Amino acid sequence: FTFKLVLICIFFSPVYSFSNYVLLNSYSFSNLLLQLALNKDEKKQGLMNIDKLVDINGMFFLYKKPKVINMWMHNTKIPLDIIFIDKFSKVISINYGKPFSKEIISSKKKAIAVIEIPHNCAKKLQIKKGDKISWSDISENKKKNIRYYHCLAN
């Protein structure tokens, strides 16, 4: 019985799991380090109640299937650029997230991911509608060697 249980656990355990961080790249920037929000609780919490970003450049929300995504800034202290990404990894829109606002910020079109970075960083990083963004997960060890962008340091 014990052997069968161990075998079942090995068979059903995930071979690959995401790290807590991703690196974003585009033609105008590379290695933008973001914290990854995958599950419902992480997505719900987002960057709420954070006074200052430390050790990360923002947050990346990844969804299993494309859908219209609605965000808000309730209890979020940092002004943000909220960037919606479609299933082709292209920027759909770049929106301003006003601190503590309860106004809904919608992708309006189906999106697969959302980037939240400090306000005006999209402009400084030259991110524009239609740009292709790529991402990959990164281990905790490699995270230590990633530089932080000057536009994100306040």
mmCIF file of C-alpha atoms in Angstrom:
data_model
loop_
_atom_site.group_PDB
_atom_site.id
_atom_site.type_symbol
_atom_site.label_atom_id
_atom_site.label_comp_id
_atom_site.label_asym_id
_atom_site.label_seq_id
_atom_site.Cartn_x
_atom_site.Cartn_y
_atom_site.Cartn_z
ATOM 1 C CA PHE A 1 0.000 0.000 0.000
ATOM 2 C CA THR A 2 2.800 2.452 0.872
ATOM 3 C CA PHE A 3 4.569 1.741 -2.418
ATOM 4 C CA LYS A 4 1.396 2.527 -4.393
ATOM 5 C CA LEU A 5 0.893 5.780 -2.489
ATOM 6 C CA VAL A 6 4.479 6.908 -3.164
ATOM 7 C CA LEU A 7 4.141 5.976 -6.816
ATOM 8 C CA ILE A 8 0.886 7.948 -7.110
ATOM 9 C CA CYS A 9 2.482 10.997 -5.435
ATOM 10 C CA ILE A 10 5.454 10.878 -7.799
ATOM 11 C CA PHE A 11 3.222 10.414 -10.843
ATOM 12 C CA PHE A 12 0.913 13.314 -10.002
ATOM 13 C CA SER A 13 3.474 15.780 -8.669
ATOM 14 C CA PRO A 14 4.297 18.575 -11.129
ATOM 15 C CA VAL A 15 7.459 18.111 -13.137
ATOM 16 C CA TYR A 16 7.812 21.847 -13.599
ATOM 17 C CA SER A 17 6.726 24.633 -11.306
ATOM 18 C CA PHE A 18 6.929 28.371 -11.773
ATOM 19 C CA SER A 19 9.269 30.471 -9.707
ATOM 20 C CA ASN A 20 7.971 33.569 -7.961
ATOM 21 C CA TYR A 21 9.664 35.894 -10.473
ATOM 22 C CA VAL A 22 9.757 36.547 -14.202
ATOM 23 C CA LEU A 23 12.088 38.460 -16.480
ATOM 24 C CA LEU A 24 10.441 40.546 -19.194
ATOM 25 C CA ASN A 25 12.135 41.494 -22.436
ATOM 26 C CA SER A 26 11.246 43.605 -25.448
ATOM 27 C CA TYR A 27 13.117 45.355 -28.250
ATOM 28 C CA SER A 28 13.576 48.446 -26.039
ATOM 29 C CA PHE A 29 14.560 46.817 -22.715
ATOM 30 C CA SER A 30 15.759 43.550 -21.227
ATOM 31 C CA ASN A 31 15.655 41.744 -17.911
ATOM 32 C CA LEU A 32 12.853 43.662 -16.233
ATOM 33 C CA LEU A 33 12.368 41.699 -12.997
ATOM 34 C CA LEU A 34 8.782 41.326 -11.791
ATOM 35 C CA GLN A 35 7.122 39.319 -9.067
ATOM 36 C CA LEU A 36 4.794 36.689 -10.521
ATOM 37 C CA ALA A 37 1.130 36.441 -9.484
ATOM 38 C CA LEU A 38 -0.314 33.118 -10.617
ATOM 39 C CA ASN A 39 -3.004 32.053 -8.186
ATOM 40 C CA LYS A 40 -6.239 33.821 -7.300
ATOM 41 C CA ASP A 41 -5.001 35.130 -3.923
ATOM 42 C CA GLU A 42 -1.768 36.550 -5.377
ATOM 43 C CA LYS A 43 -3.736 38.259 -8.144
ATOM 44 C CA LYS A 44 -6.260 39.651 -5.685
ATOM 45 C CA GLN A 45 -3.506 41.057 -3.434
ATOM 46 C CA GLY A 46 -1.325 42.445 -6.238
ATOM 47 C CA LEU A 47 0.675 45.458 -5.062
ATOM 48 C CA MET A 48 -1.886 46.560 -2.466
ATOM 49 C CA ASN A 49 -0.582 47.997 0.818
ATOM 50 C CA ILE A 50 3.004 48.260 -0.444
ATOM 51 C CA ASP A 51 4.749 51.577 0.263
ATOM 52 C CA LYS A 52 7.756 51.009 -1.970
ATOM 53 C CA LEU A 53 8.995 48.341 -4.368
ATOM 54 C CA VAL A 54 12.028 46.554 -2.958
ATOM 55 C CA ASP A 55 13.983 43.906 -4.884
ATOM 56 C CA ILE A 56 11.429 43.861 -7.724
ATOM 57 C CA ASN A 57 10.418 46.247 -10.493
ATOM 58 C CA GLY A 58 6.698 45.482 -10.285
ATOM 59 C CA MET A 59 4.258 42.614 -10.720
ATOM 60 C CA PHE A 60 3.283 40.279 -13.553
ATOM 61 C CA PHE A 61 -0.173 38.664 -13.588
ATOM 62 C CA LEU A 62 -0.425 35.596 -15.814
ATOM 63 C CA TYR A 63 -3.736 33.941 -16.751
ATOM 64 C CA LYS A 64 -4.391 30.461 -18.133
ATOM 65 C CA LYS A 65 -6.740 31.639 -20.891
ATOM 66 C CA PRO A 66 -7.265 34.995 -22.603
ATOM 67 C CA LYS A 67 -10.099 37.006 -21.075
ATOM 68 C CA VAL A 68 -11.163 40.583 -20.454
ATOM 69 C CA ILE A 69 -9.272 41.526 -17.285
ATOM 70 C CA ASN A 70 -10.458 44.172 -14.848
ATOM 71 C CA MET A 71 -8.102 45.723 -12.298
ATOM 72 C CA TRP A 72 -8.418 48.458 -9.697
ATOM 73 C CA MET A 73 -6.115 50.416 -7.415
ATOM 74 C CA HIS A 74 -8.022 49.999 -4.128
ATOM 75 C CA ASN A 75 -5.465 50.060 -1.259
ATOM 76 C CA THR A 76 -2.608 50.461 -3.758
ATOM 77 C CA LYS A 77 -0.320 53.281 -2.630
ATOM 78 C CA ILE A 78 2.047 53.420 -5.615
ATOM 79 C CA PRO A 79 0.933 55.110 -8.881
ATOM 80 C CA LEU A 80 1.257 52.496 -11.624
ATOM 81 C CA ASP A 81 1.406 51.852 -15.326
ATOM 82 C CA ILE A 82 -0.953 48.930 -15.947
ATOM 83 C CA ILE A 83 -0.105 47.192 -19.203
ATOM 84 C CA PHE A 84 -2.362 44.542 -20.743
ATOM 85 C CA ILE A 85 -0.793 41.827 -22.950
ATOM 86 C CA ASP A 86 -2.719 39.678 -25.459
ATOM 87 C CA LYS A 87 -2.254 35.992 -26.338
ATOM 88 C CA PHE A 88 0.247 36.977 -29.037
ATOM 89 C CA SER A 89 2.395 38.656 -26.332
ATOM 90 C CA LYS A 90 1.599 42.113 -27.722
ATOM 91 C CA VAL A 91 0.738 45.186 -25.673
ATOM 92 C CA ILE A 92 -2.997 45.911 -25.935
ATOM 93 C CA SER A 93 -3.003 49.065 -23.821
ATOM 94 C CA ILE A 94 -1.086 51.073 -21.226
ATOM 95 C CA ASN A 95 -3.207 52.620 -18.486
ATOM 96 C CA TYR A 96 -2.611 54.897 -15.524
ATOM 97 C CA GLY A 97 -3.388 53.410 -12.119
ATOM 98 C CA LYS A 98 -4.192 56.207 -9.664
ATOM 99 C CA PRO A 99 -3.418 55.299 -6.024
ATOM 100 C CA PHE A 100 -6.446 54.219 -3.947
ATOM 101 C CA SER A 101 -8.844 54.579 -6.898
ATOM 102 C CA LYS A 102 -11.800 52.202 -7.028
ATOM 103 C CA GLU A 103 -12.298 52.930 -10.732
ATOM 104 C CA ILE A 104 -12.116 49.785 -12.877
ATOM 105 C CA ILE A 105 -9.222 49.618 -15.344
ATOM 106 C CA SER A 106 -10.185 47.137 -18.061
ATOM 107 C CA SER A 107 -8.220 45.441 -20.819
ATOM 108 C CA LYS A 108 -11.418 45.864 -22.942
ATOM 109 C CA LYS A 109 -10.022 43.095 -25.178
ATOM 110 C CA LYS A 110 -9.007 39.589 -24.202
ATOM 111 C CA ALA A 111 -5.637 39.529 -22.445
ATOM 112 C CA ILE A 112 -3.393 36.773 -21.117
ATOM 113 C CA ALA A 113 -1.191 38.899 -18.843
ATOM 114 C CA VAL A 114 -0.908 42.214 -17.006
ATOM 115 C CA ILE A 115 2.234 44.159 -16.090
ATOM 116 C CA GLU A 116 2.188 46.604 -13.182
ATOM 117 C CA ILE A 117 5.197 48.909 -12.940
ATOM 118 C CA PRO A 118 5.632 52.361 -11.375
ATOM 119 C CA HIS A 119 3.925 55.164 -13.296
ATOM 120 C CA ASN A 120 5.925 56.621 -16.222
ATOM 121 C CA CYS A 121 8.255 53.627 -16.411
ATOM 122 C CA ALA A 122 6.468 52.359 -19.520
ATOM 123 C CA LYS A 123 7.378 55.642 -21.192
ATOM 124 C CA LYS A 124 10.980 55.548 -19.930
ATOM 125 C CA LEU A 125 11.344 51.929 -21.058
ATOM 126 C CA GLN A 126 9.742 52.908 -24.405
ATOM 127 C CA ILE A 127 6.920 50.378 -24.115
ATOM 128 C CA LYS A 128 4.207 51.123 -26.681
ATOM 129 C CA LYS A 129 0.923 49.632 -27.813
ATOM 130 C CA GLY A 130 1.646 46.772 -30.242
ATOM 131 C CA ASP A 131 5.098 45.995 -28.796
ATOM 132 C CA LYS A 132 5.902 42.327 -28.327
ATOM 133 C CA ILE A 133 6.853 41.356 -24.772
ATOM 134 C CA SER A 134 8.468 38.050 -23.852
ATOM 135 C CA TRP A 135 8.816 36.577 -20.389
ATOM 136 C CA SER A 136 10.519 33.691 -18.647
ATOM 137 C CA ASP A 137 10.635 32.543 -15.071
ATOM 138 C CA ILE A 138 13.795 33.036 -13.043
ATOM 139 C CA SER A 139 15.216 31.242 -10.031
ATOM 140 C CA GLU A 140 15.822 32.941 -6.696
ATOM 141 C CA ASN A 141 19.609 32.594 -7.184
ATOM 142 C CA LYS A 142 19.620 34.282 -10.607
ATOM 143 C CA LYS A 143 17.302 37.022 -9.317
ATOM 144 C CA LYS A 144 20.145 38.415 -7.194
ATOM 145 C CA ASN A 145 22.149 39.293 -10.321
ATOM 146 C CA ILE A 146 19.431 41.333 -12.060
ATOM 147 C CA ARG A 147 19.853 45.096 -12.251
ATOM 148 C CA TYR A 148 17.076 47.510 -11.443
ATOM 149 C CA TYR A 149 16.019 50.169 -13.901
ATOM 150 C CA HIS A 150 16.728 53.786 -12.972
ATOM 151 C CA CYS A 151 13.151 54.819 -13.749
ATOM 152 C CA LEU A 152 11.958 52.500 -11.040
ATOM 153 C CA ALA A 153 14.174 53.882 -8.300
ATOM 154 C CA ASN A 154 12.583 56.753 -6.396
#
